[in-house]
JSON list of C-alpha atoms in Angstrom, two decimals:
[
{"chain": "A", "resi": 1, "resn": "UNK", "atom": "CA", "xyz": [123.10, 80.36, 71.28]},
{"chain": "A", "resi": 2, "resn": "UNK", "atom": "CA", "xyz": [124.02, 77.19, 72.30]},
{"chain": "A", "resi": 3, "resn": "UNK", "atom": "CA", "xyz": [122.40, 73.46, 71.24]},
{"chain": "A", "resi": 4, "resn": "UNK", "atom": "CA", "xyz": [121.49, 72.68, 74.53]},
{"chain": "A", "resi": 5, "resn": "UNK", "atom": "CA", "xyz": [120.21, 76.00, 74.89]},
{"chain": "A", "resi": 6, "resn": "UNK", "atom": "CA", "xyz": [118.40, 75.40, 72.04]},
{"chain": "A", "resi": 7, "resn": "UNK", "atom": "CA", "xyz": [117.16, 71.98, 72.10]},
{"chain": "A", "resi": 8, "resn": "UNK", "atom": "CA", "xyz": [117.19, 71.07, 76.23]},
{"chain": "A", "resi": 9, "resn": "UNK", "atom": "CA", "xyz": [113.73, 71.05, 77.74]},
{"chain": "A", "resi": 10, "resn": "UNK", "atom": "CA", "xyz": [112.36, 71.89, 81.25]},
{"chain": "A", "resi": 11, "resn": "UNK", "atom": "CA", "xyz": [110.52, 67.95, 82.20]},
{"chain": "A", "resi": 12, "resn": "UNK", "atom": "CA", "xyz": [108.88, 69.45, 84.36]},
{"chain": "A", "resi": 13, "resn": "UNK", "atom": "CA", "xyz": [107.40, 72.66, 81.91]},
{"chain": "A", "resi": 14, "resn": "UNK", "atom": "CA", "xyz": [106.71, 69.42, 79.93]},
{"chain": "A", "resi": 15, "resn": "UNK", "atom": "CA", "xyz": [104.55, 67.56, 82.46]},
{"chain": "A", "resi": 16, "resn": "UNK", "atom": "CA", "xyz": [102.96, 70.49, 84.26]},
{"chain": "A", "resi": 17, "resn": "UNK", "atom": "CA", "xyz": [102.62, 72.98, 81.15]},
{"chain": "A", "resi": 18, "resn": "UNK", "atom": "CA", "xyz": [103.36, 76.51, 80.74]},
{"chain": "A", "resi": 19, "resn": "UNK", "atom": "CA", "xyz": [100.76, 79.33, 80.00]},
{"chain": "A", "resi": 20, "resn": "UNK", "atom": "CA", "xyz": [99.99, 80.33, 76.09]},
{"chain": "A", "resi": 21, "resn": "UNK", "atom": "CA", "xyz": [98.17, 83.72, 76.09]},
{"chain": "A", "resi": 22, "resn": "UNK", "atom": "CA", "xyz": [95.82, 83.20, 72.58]},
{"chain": "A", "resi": 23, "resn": "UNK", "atom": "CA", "xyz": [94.22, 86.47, 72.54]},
{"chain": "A", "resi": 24, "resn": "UNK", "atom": "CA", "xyz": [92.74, 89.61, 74.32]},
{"chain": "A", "resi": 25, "resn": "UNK", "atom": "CA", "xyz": [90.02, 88.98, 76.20]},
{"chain": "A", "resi": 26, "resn": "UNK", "atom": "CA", "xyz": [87.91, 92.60, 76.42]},
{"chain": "A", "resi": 27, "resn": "UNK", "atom": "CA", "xyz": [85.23, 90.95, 78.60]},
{"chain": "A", "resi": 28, "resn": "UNK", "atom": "CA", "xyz": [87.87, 89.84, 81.23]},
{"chain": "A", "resi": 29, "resn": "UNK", "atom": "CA", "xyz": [90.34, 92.68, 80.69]},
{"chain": "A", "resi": 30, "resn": "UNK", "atom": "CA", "xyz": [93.14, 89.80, 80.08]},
{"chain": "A", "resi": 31, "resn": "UNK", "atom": "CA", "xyz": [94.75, 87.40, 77.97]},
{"chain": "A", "resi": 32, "resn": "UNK", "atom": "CA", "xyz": [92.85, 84.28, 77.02]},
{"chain": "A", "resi": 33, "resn": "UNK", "atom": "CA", "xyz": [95.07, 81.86, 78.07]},
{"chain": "A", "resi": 34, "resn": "UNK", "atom": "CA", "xyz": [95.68, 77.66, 78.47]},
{"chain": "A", "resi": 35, "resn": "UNK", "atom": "CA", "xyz": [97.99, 76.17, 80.45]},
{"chain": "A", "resi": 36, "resn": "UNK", "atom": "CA", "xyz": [99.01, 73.14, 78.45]},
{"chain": "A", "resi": 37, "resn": "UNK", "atom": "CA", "xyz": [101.80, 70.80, 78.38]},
{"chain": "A", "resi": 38, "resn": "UNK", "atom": "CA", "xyz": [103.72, 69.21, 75.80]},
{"chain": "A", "resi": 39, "resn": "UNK", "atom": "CA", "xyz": [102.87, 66.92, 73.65]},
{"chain": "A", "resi": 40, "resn": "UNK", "atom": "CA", "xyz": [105.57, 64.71, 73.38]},
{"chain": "A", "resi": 41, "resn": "UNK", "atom": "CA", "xyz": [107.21, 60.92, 74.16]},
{"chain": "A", "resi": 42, "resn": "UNK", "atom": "CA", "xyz": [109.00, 62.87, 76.83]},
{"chain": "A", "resi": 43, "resn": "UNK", "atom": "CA", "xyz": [105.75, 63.81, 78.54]},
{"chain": "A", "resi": 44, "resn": "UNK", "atom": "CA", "xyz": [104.70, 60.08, 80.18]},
{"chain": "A", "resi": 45, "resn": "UNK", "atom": "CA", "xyz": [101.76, 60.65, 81.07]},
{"chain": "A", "resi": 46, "resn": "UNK", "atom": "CA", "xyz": [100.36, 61.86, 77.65]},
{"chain": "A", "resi": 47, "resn": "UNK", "atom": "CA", "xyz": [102.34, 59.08, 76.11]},
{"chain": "A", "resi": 48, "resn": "UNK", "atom": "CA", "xyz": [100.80, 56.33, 77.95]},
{"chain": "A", "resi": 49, "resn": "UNK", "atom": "CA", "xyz": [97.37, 57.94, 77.80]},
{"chain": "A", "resi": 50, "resn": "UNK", "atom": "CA", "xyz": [97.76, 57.87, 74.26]},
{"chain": "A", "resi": 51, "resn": "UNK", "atom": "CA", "xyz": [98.85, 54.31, 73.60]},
{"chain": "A", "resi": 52, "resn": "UNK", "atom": "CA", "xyz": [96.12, 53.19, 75.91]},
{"chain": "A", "resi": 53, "resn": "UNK", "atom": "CA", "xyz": [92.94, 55.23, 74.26]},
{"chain": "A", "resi": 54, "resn": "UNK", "atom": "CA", "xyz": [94.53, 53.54, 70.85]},
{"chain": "A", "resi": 55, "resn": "UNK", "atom": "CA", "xyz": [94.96, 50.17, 71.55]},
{"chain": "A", "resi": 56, "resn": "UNK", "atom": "CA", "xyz": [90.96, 49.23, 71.30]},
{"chain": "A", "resi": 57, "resn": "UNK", "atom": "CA", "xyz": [91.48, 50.44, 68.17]},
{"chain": "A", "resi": 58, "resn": "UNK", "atom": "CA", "xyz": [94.18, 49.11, 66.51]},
{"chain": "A", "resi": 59, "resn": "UNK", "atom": "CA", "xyz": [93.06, 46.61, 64.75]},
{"chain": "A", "resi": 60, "resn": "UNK", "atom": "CA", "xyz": [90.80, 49.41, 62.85]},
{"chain": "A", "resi": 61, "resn": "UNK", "atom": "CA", "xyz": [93.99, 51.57, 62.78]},
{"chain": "A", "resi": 62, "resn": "UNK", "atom": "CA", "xyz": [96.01, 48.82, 60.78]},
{"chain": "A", "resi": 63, "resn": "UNK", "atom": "CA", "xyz": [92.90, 47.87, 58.68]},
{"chain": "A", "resi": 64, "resn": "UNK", "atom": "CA", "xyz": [92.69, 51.29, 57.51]},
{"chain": "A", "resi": 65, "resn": "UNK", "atom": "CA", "xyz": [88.97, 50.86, 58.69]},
{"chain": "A", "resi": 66, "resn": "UNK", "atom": "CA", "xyz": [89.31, 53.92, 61.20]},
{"chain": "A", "resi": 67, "resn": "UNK", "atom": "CA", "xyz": [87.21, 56.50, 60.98]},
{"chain": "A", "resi": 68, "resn": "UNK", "atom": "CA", "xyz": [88.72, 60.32, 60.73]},
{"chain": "A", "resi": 69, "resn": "UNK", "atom": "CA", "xyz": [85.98, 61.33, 63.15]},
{"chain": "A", "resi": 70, "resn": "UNK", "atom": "CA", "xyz": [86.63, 58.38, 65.81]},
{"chain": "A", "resi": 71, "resn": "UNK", "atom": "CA", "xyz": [90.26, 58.97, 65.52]},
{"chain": "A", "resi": 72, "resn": "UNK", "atom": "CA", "xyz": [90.23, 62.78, 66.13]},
{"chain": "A", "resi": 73, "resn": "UNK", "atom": "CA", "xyz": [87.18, 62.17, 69.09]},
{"chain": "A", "resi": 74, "resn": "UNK", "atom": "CA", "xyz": [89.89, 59.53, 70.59]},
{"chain": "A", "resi": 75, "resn": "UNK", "atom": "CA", "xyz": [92.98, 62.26, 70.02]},
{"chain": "A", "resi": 76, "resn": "UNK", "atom": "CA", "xyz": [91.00, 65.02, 71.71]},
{"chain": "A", "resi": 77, "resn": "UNK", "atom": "CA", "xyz": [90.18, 62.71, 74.72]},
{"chain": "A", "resi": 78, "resn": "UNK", "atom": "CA", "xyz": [93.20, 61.91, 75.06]},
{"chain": "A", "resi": 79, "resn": "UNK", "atom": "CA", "xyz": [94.72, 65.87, 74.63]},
{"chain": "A", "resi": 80, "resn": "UNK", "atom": "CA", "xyz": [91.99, 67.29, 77.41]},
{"chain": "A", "resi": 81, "resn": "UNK", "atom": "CA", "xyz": [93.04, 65.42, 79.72]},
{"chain": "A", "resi": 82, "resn": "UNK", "atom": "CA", "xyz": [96.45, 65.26, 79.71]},
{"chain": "A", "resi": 83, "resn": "UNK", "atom": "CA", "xyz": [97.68, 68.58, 77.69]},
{"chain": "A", "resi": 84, "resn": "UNK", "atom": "CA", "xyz": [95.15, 71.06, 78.47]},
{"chain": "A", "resi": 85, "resn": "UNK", "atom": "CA", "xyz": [95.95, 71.75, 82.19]},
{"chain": "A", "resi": 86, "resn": "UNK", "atom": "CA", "xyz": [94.04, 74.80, 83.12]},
{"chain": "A", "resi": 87, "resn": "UNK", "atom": "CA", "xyz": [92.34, 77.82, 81.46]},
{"chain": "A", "resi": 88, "resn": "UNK", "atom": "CA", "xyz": [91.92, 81.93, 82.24]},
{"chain": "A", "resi": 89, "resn": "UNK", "atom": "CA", "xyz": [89.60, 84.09, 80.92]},
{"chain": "A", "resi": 90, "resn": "UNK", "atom": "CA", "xyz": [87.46, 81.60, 78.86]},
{"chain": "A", "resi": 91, "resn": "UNK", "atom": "CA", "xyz": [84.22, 82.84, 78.77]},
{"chain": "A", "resi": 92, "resn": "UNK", "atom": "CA", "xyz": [80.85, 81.01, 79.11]},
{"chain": "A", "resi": 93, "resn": "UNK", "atom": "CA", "xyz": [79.70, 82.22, 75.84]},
{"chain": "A", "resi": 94, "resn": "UNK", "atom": "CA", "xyz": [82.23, 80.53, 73.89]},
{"chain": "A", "resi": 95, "resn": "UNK", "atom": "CA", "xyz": [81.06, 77.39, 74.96]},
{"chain": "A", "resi": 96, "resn": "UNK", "atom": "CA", "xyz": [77.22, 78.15, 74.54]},
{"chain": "A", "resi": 97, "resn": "UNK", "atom": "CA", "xyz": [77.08, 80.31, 72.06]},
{"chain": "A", "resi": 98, "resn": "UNK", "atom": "CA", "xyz": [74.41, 82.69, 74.01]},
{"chain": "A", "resi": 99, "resn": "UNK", "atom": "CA", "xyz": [76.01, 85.87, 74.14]},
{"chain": "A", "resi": 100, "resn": "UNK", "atom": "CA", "xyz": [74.29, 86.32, 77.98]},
{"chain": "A", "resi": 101, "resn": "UNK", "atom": "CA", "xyz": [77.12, 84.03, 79.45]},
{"chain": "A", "resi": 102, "resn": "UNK", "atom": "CA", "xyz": [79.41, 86.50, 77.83]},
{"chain": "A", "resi": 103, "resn": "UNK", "atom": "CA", "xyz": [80.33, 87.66, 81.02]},
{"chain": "A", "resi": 104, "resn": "UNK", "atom": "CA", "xyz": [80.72, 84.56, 82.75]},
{"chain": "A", "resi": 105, "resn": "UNK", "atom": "CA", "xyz": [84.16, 82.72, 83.29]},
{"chain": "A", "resi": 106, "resn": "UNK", "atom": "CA", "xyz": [83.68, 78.28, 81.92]},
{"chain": "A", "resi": 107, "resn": "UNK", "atom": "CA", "xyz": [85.24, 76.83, 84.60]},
{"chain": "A", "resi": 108, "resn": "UNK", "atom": "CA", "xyz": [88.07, 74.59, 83.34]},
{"chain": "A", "resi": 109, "resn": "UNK", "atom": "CA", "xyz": [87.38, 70.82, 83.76]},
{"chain": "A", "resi": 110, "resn": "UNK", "atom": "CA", "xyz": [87.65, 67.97, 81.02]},
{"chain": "A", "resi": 111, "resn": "UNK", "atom": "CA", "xyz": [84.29, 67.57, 80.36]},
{"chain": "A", "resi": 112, "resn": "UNK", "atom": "CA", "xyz": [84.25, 71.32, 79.01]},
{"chain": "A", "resi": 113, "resn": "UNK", "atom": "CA", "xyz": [87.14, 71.12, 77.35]},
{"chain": "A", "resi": 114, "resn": "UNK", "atom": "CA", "xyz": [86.54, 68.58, 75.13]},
{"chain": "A", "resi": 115, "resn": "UNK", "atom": "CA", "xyz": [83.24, 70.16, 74.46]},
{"chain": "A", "resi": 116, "resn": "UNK", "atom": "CA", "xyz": [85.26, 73.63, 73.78]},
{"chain": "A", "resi": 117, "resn": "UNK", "atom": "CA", "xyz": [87.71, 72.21, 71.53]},
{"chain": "A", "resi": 118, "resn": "UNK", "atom": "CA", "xyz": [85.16, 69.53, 69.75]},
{"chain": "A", "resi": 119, "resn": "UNK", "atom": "CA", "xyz": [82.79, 73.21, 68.94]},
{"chain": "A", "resi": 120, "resn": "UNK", "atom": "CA", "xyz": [86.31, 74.84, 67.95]},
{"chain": "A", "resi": 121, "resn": "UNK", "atom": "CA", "xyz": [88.26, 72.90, 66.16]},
{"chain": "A", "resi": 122, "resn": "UNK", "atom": "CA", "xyz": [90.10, 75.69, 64.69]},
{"chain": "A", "resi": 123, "resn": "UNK", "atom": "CA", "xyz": [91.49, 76.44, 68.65]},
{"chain": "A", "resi": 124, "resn": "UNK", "atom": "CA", "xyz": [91.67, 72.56, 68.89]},
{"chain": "A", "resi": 125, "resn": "UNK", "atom": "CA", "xyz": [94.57, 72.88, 66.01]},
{"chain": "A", "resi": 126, "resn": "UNK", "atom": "CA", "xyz": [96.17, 75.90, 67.24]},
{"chain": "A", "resi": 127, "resn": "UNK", "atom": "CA", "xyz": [96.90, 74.41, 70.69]},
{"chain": "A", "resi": 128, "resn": "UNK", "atom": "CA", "xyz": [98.09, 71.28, 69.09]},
{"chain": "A", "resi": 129, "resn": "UNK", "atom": "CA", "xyz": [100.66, 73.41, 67.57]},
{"chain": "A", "resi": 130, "resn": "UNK", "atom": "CA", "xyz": [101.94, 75.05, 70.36]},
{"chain": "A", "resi": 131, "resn": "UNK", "atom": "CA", "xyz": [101.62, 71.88, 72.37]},
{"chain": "A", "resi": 132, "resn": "UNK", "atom": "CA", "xyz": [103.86, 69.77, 69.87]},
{"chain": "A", "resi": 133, "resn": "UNK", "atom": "CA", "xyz": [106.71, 72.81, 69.40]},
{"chain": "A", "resi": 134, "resn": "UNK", "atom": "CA", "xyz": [109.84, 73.08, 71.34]},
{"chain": "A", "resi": 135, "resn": "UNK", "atom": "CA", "xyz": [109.95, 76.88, 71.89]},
{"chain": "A", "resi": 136, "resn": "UNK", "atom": "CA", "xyz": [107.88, 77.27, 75.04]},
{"chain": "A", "resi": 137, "resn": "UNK", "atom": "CA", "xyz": [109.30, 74.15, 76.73]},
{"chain": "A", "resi": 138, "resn": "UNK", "atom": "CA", "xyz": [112.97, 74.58, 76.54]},
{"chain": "A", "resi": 139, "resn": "UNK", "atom": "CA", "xyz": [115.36, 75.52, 79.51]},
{"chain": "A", "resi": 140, "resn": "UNK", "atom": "CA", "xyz": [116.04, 78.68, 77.75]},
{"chain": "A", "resi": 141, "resn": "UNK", "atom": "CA", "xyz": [112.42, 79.96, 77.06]},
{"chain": "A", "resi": 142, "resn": "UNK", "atom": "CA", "xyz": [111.38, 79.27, 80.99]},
{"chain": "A", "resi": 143, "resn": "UNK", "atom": "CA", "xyz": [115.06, 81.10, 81.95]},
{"chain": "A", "resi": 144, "resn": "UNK", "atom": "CA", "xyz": [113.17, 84.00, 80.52]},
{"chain": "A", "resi": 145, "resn": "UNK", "atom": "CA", "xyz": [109.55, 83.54, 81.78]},
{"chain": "A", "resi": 146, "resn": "UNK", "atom": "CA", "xyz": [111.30, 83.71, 84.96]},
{"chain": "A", "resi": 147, "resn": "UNK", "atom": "CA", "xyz": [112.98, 86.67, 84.28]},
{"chain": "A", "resi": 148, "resn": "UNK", "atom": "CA", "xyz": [116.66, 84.76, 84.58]}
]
């Protein structure tokens, strides 16, 4: 394979996201998936999202005075509302805890995101990942989710 097959992105996969199936969902019968977009320089509007959220913090930031907590509630702002895109098969339960909303689908919206991701920080991480790789957001990899 090529370098530019390699290393070329789709913008627009890296603006408007591409779906990440995490695991099975028995409840729904389907993948739980996220729609989420990359988290990169190249993607403008997390970039400027992210340089905005910071600045009222700078001064803290260069001080070393920042808090771990305030910086990862400012991050996760930031990553719900311009990574995260959309959501299937996420169920109510996950975000309550009460195993009655089990078979209810969360609606996807920032407000429960954050709240999803700020109860899981383990998914938090694991959609940081794939939202900082390359793999899924190269002209290659969408070639083949298009069956081209």
């Amino acid at each position: 394979m090529s370098l530019r097959k390699s290393y070329k992105t789709n913008p627009a996969a890296e603006t408007e996201g591409v779906w990440v199936d995490m695991l099975f969902s028995e409840t729904f019968n389907g993948p739980v998936s996220f729609k989420i977009a990359r988290m990169s320089p190249q993607n403008k509007q997390y970039a400027t999202a992210l340089e905005r959220a910071w600045r009222p913090h700078e001064a803290a930031q260069k001080a070393g005075s920042l808090s771990p907590e305030l910086g990862n509630k400012v991050f996760r702002e930031v990553f719900c509302n311009t990574i995260v895109k959309d959501w299937r098969n996420v169920s109510k339960a996950d975000l309550t805890g009460d195993d009655n909303d089990a078979g209810e689908q969360l609606p996807f919206n920032a407000e429960n995101c954050l709240k999803l991701l700020t109860d899981l920080p383990d998914l938090m991480s694991a959609l940081v990942e794939k939202a900082g790789g390359l793999a899924a957001y190269t002209e290659a990899r969408q070639g083949e989710a298009l069956g081209n």
